[in-house]
């Protein structure tokens, strides 16, 4: 899967990302959600910049992951605007996120929870199984969501069609995604 992603050209990644952004913006679950968590893309992931801009254009609330190194703990912290991304720091994994000592941002589960989470991954199958990058951040976070009064948010994985497999390996603590969006779905 990593090789398939490396073989995808920049123009093709951009084409599929734009197509998925349009699918997301027209999606009923997106339109009906107010509190939305979305990942900030790494180069081998669907680019989420257009989705983030639309979240703010629609007056919705946007939350992004902050990963805690040496653990599988992740929080979803509120972005104040699309431009706020430029104030974030780059981690050793090359991911933009709020600084560890940034305590000014609202954490989604400390307040109203989330309606919708857009999830990244390495590979997916059509049954809703997701192969992540091995740390279990999203699975652990979804377990925390299930304990929140607002319950588990709807989850949509964003994938290049090259990431769709017949099956991906799963463990018992892996949480299936509700829906996978890709070019041919």
mmCIF file of C-alpha atoms in Angstrom:
data_model
loop_
_atom_site.group_PDB
_atom_site.id
_atom_site.type_symbol
_atom_site.label_atom_id
_atom_site.label_comp_id
_atom_site.label_asym_id
_atom_site.label_seq_id
_atom_site.Cartn_x
_atom_site.Cartn_y
_atom_site.Cartn_z
ATOM 1 C CA UNK A 1 0.000 0.000 0.000
ATOM 2 C CA UNK A 2 2.845 2.376 0.803
ATOM 3 C CA UNK A 3 4.370 1.593 -2.610
ATOM 4 C CA UNK A 4 1.026 2.176 -4.368
ATOM 5 C CA UNK A 5 0.836 5.598 -2.708
ATOM 6 C CA UNK A 6 4.443 6.415 -3.646
ATOM 7 C CA UNK A 7 3.653 5.492 -7.265
ATOM 8 C CA UNK A 8 0.695 7.912 -7.415
ATOM 9 C CA UNK A 9 1.732 11.124 -9.120
ATOM 10 C CA UNK A 10 1.092 14.548 -7.586
ATOM 11 C CA UNK A 11 -1.394 15.491 -10.328
ATOM 12 C CA UNK A 12 -3.422 12.295 -9.768
ATOM 13 C CA UNK A 13 -3.441 12.822 -5.981
ATOM 14 C CA UNK A 14 -4.683 16.359 -6.537
ATOM 15 C CA UNK A 15 -7.358 15.223 -9.030
ATOM 16 C CA UNK A 16 -8.747 12.586 -6.643
ATOM 17 C CA UNK A 17 -8.511 14.985 -3.678
ATOM 18 C CA UNK A 18 -10.543 17.642 -5.507
ATOM 19 C CA UNK A 19 -13.125 15.068 -6.556
ATOM 20 C CA UNK A 20 -13.462 13.841 -2.955
ATOM 21 C CA UNK A 21 -13.718 17.397 -1.631
ATOM 22 C CA UNK A 22 -16.766 17.898 -3.892
ATOM 23 C CA UNK A 23 -18.257 14.572 -2.701
ATOM 24 C CA UNK A 24 -17.755 15.615 0.933
ATOM 25 C CA UNK A 25 -19.268 19.091 0.486
ATOM 26 C CA UNK A 26 -22.382 17.557 -1.115
ATOM 27 C CA UNK A 27 -22.636 14.708 1.421
ATOM 28 C CA UNK A 28 -25.796 14.742 3.618
ATOM 29 C CA UNK A 29 -23.840 13.736 6.758
ATOM 30 C CA UNK A 30 -21.433 16.632 6.214
ATOM 31 C CA UNK A 31 -24.235 19.083 5.510
ATOM 32 C CA UNK A 32 -26.060 17.999 8.681
ATOM 33 C CA UNK A 33 -22.989 18.168 10.935
ATOM 34 C CA UNK A 34 -21.872 21.187 12.934
ATOM 35 C CA UNK A 35 -18.830 19.875 14.854
ATOM 36 C CA UNK A 36 -16.415 18.184 12.457
ATOM 37 C CA UNK A 37 -12.959 16.675 12.994
ATOM 38 C CA UNK A 38 -10.650 16.425 10.003
ATOM 39 C CA UNK A 39 -7.017 15.380 9.608
ATOM 40 C CA UNK A 40 -4.371 17.710 8.211
ATOM 41 C CA UNK A 41 -3.040 15.792 5.228
ATOM 42 C CA UNK A 42 0.360 14.242 4.837
ATOM 43 C CA UNK A 43 1.624 14.094 1.220
ATOM 44 C CA UNK A 44 0.364 10.515 0.716
ATOM 45 C CA UNK A 45 -3.179 11.269 1.934
ATOM 46 C CA UNK A 46 -6.262 12.840 0.373
ATOM 47 C CA UNK A 47 -5.705 16.590 0.667
ATOM 48 C CA UNK A 48 -8.237 18.124 3.077
ATOM 49 C CA UNK A 49 -7.496 21.842 2.603
ATOM 50 C CA UNK A 50 -10.639 22.512 0.516
ATOM 51 C CA UNK A 51 -12.809 20.657 3.044
ATOM 52 C CA UNK A 52 -11.359 22.713 5.918
ATOM 53 C CA UNK A 53 -12.004 25.965 4.025
ATOM 54 C CA UNK A 54 -15.598 24.888 3.385
ATOM 55 C CA UNK A 55 -16.159 23.996 7.061
ATOM 56 C CA UNK A 56 -15.396 27.630 7.962
ATOM 57 C CA UNK A 57 -17.314 29.011 4.964
ATOM 58 C CA UNK A 58 -20.403 27.096 6.165
ATOM 59 C CA UNK A 59 -19.985 28.404 9.730
ATOM 60 C CA UNK A 60 -19.285 24.937 11.143
ATOM 61 C CA UNK A 61 -16.742 24.145 13.876
ATOM 62 C CA UNK A 62 -13.477 22.464 12.832
ATOM 63 C CA UNK A 63 -11.351 20.212 15.038
ATOM 64 C CA UNK A 64 -7.974 18.707 14.157
ATOM 65 C CA UNK A 65 -5.889 15.953 15.774
ATOM 66 C CA UNK A 66 -3.079 16.512 18.247
ATOM 67 C CA UNK A 67 -1.136 13.290 18.679
ATOM 68 C CA UNK A 68 0.760 12.607 21.884
ATOM 69 C CA UNK A 69 4.097 10.942 21.068
ATOM 70 C CA UNK A 70 5.039 7.698 22.873
ATOM 71 C CA UNK A 71 1.350 6.898 23.408
ATOM 72 C CA UNK A 72 -1.794 6.147 21.431
ATOM 73 C CA UNK A 73 -3.507 9.237 22.880
ATOM 74 C CA UNK A 74 -4.978 11.820 20.531
ATOM 75 C CA UNK A 75 -7.193 14.846 21.152
ATOM 76 C CA UNK A 76 -9.259 16.816 18.667
ATOM 77 C CA UNK A 77 -8.577 20.518 19.136
ATOM 78 C CA UNK A 78 -10.529 23.406 17.662
ATOM 79 C CA UNK A 79 -9.161 25.503 14.812
ATOM 80 C CA UNK A 80 -10.268 29.133 14.850
ATOM 81 C CA UNK A 81 -9.976 29.579 11.052
ATOM 82 C CA UNK A 82 -8.412 28.024 7.956
ATOM 83 C CA UNK A 83 -5.573 30.545 8.355
ATOM 84 C CA UNK A 84 -4.987 29.245 11.904
ATOM 85 C CA UNK A 85 -3.210 26.252 10.294
ATOM 86 C CA UNK A 86 -0.195 28.490 9.630
ATOM 87 C CA UNK A 87 0.298 28.888 13.417
ATOM 88 C CA UNK A 88 0.681 25.132 13.966
ATOM 89 C CA UNK A 89 3.993 23.353 14.513
ATOM 90 C CA UNK A 90 5.414 20.475 12.487
ATOM 91 C CA UNK A 91 5.953 17.231 14.422
ATOM 92 C CA UNK A 92 8.780 14.751 13.887
ATOM 93 C CA UNK A 93 6.264 12.788 11.747
ATOM 94 C CA UNK A 94 5.877 15.839 9.481
ATOM 95 C CA UNK A 95 2.312 16.489 10.660
ATOM 96 C CA UNK A 96 1.056 19.952 11.536
ATOM 97 C CA UNK A 97 -0.627 20.132 14.928
ATOM 98 C CA UNK A 98 -1.142 22.480 17.884
ATOM 99 C CA UNK A 99 1.835 22.691 20.255
ATOM 100 C CA UNK A 100 1.839 20.377 23.295
ATOM 101 C CA UNK A 101 1.736 23.394 25.614
ATOM 102 C CA UNK A 102 -1.174 25.039 23.742
ATOM 103 C CA UNK A 103 -3.951 24.880 26.350
ATOM 104 C CA UNK A 104 -6.092 27.639 24.829
ATOM 105 C CA UNK A 105 -7.881 25.455 22.278
ATOM 106 C CA UNK A 106 -11.179 23.735 22.977
ATOM 107 C CA UNK A 107 -10.938 19.927 23.034
ATOM 108 C CA UNK A 108 -13.993 18.371 21.350
ATOM 109 C CA UNK A 109 -14.745 15.813 24.079
ATOM 110 C CA UNK A 110 -14.351 18.393 26.861
ATOM 111 C CA UNK A 111 -17.356 20.188 25.394
ATOM 112 C CA UNK A 112 -20.061 19.177 22.904
ATOM 113 C CA UNK A 113 -18.413 16.138 21.322
ATOM 114 C CA UNK A 114 -18.295 15.653 17.551
ATOM 115 C CA UNK A 115 -20.893 14.988 14.862
ATOM 116 C CA UNK A 116 -18.509 13.733 12.182
ATOM 117 C CA UNK A 117 -14.885 12.597 11.902
ATOM 118 C CA UNK A 118 -13.003 12.389 8.598
ATOM 119 C CA UNK A 119 -10.364 9.689 8.961
ATOM 120 C CA UNK A 120 -7.120 8.965 7.157
ATOM 121 C CA UNK A 121 -5.615 5.506 6.740
ATOM 122 C CA UNK A 122 -3.220 3.384 4.755
ATOM 123 C CA UNK A 123 -5.754 0.928 3.336
ATOM 124 C CA UNK A 124 -9.458 0.119 3.484
ATOM 125 C CA UNK A 125 -11.816 -2.646 2.451
ATOM 126 C CA UNK A 126 -15.410 -2.253 1.354
ATOM 127 C CA UNK A 127 -16.679 -3.723 4.649
ATOM 128 C CA UNK A 128 -15.511 -0.586 6.496
ATOM 129 C CA UNK A 129 -12.275 -1.991 7.873
ATOM 130 C CA UNK A 130 -9.416 0.463 8.074
ATOM 131 C CA UNK A 131 -5.699 -0.185 8.197
ATOM 132 C CA UNK A 132 -4.104 2.762 9.979
ATOM 133 C CA UNK A 133 -0.444 3.483 10.550
ATOM 134 C CA UNK A 134 -0.133 1.180 13.525
ATOM 135 C CA UNK A 135 -0.479 3.396 16.594
ATOM 136 C CA UNK A 136 -4.240 3.034 17.159
ATOM 137 C CA UNK A 137 -4.865 6.762 17.665
ATOM 138 C CA UNK A 138 -8.260 6.834 15.940
ATOM 139 C CA UNK A 139 -9.489 3.560 17.472
ATOM 140 C CA UNK A 140 -8.602 4.803 20.964
ATOM 141 C CA UNK A 141 -10.198 8.188 20.285
ATOM 142 C CA UNK A 142 -13.423 6.581 19.010
ATOM 143 C CA UNK A 143 -13.606 4.495 22.192
ATOM 144 C CA UNK A 144 -13.430 7.749 24.174
ATOM 145 C CA UNK A 145 -16.172 9.226 21.938
ATOM 146 C CA UNK A 146 -18.447 6.294 22.753
ATOM 147 C CA UNK A 147 -18.265 7.256 26.439
ATOM 148 C CA UNK A 148 -19.155 10.897 25.703
ATOM 149 C CA UNK A 149 -22.792 11.950 26.269
ATOM 150 C CA UNK A 150 -23.154 12.861 22.561
ATOM 151 C CA UNK A 151 -22.025 9.346 21.575
ATOM 152 C CA UNK A 152 -19.926 8.093 18.687
ATOM 153 C CA UNK A 153 -19.719 10.508 15.753
ATOM 154 C CA UNK A 154 -20.321 9.314 12.202
ATOM 155 C CA UNK A 155 -16.982 8.359 10.619
ATOM 156 C CA UNK A 156 -15.994 8.781 6.988
ATOM 157 C CA UNK A 157 -12.628 7.611 5.704
ATOM 158 C CA UNK A 158 -11.174 9.560 2.772
ATOM 159 C CA UNK A 159 -9.185 7.363 0.380
ATOM 160 C CA UNK A 160 -7.508 7.258 -2.980
ATOM 161 C CA UNK A 161 -9.052 4.440 -5.029
ATOM 162 C CA UNK A 162 -5.610 2.770 -4.933
ATOM 163 C CA UNK A 163 -6.081 2.304 -1.158
ATOM 164 C CA UNK A 164 -9.196 0.124 -1.532
ATOM 165 C CA UNK A 165 -8.406 -3.570 -0.982
ATOM 166 C CA UNK A 166 -10.291 -6.849 -0.984
ATOM 167 C CA UNK A 167 -9.589 -7.061 2.756
ATOM 168 C CA UNK A 168 -7.259 -5.476 5.296
ATOM 169 C CA UNK A 169 -5.993 -7.077 8.517
ATOM 170 C CA UNK A 170 -7.988 -6.143 11.614
ATOM 171 C CA UNK A 171 -7.585 -6.639 15.344
ATOM 172 C CA UNK A 172 -10.388 -6.846 17.892
ATOM 173 C CA UNK A 173 -9.856 -3.241 19.079
ATOM 174 C CA UNK A 174 -10.092 -1.834 15.519
ATOM 175 C CA UNK A 175 -13.225 0.264 15.023
ATOM 176 C CA UNK A 176 -14.880 0.026 11.610
ATOM 177 C CA UNK A 177 -15.607 3.256 9.759
ATOM 178 C CA UNK A 178 -19.218 4.037 8.865
ATOM 179 C CA UNK A 179 -18.375 4.956 5.275
ATOM 180 C CA UNK A 180 -15.407 5.127 2.928
ATOM 181 C CA UNK A 181 -15.363 7.835 0.274
ATOM 182 C CA UNK A 182 -13.198 7.282 -2.804
ATOM 183 C CA UNK A 183 -13.452 8.035 -6.499
ATOM 184 C CA UNK A 184 -15.486 5.014 -7.616
ATOM 185 C CA UNK A 185 -17.943 4.761 -4.705
#
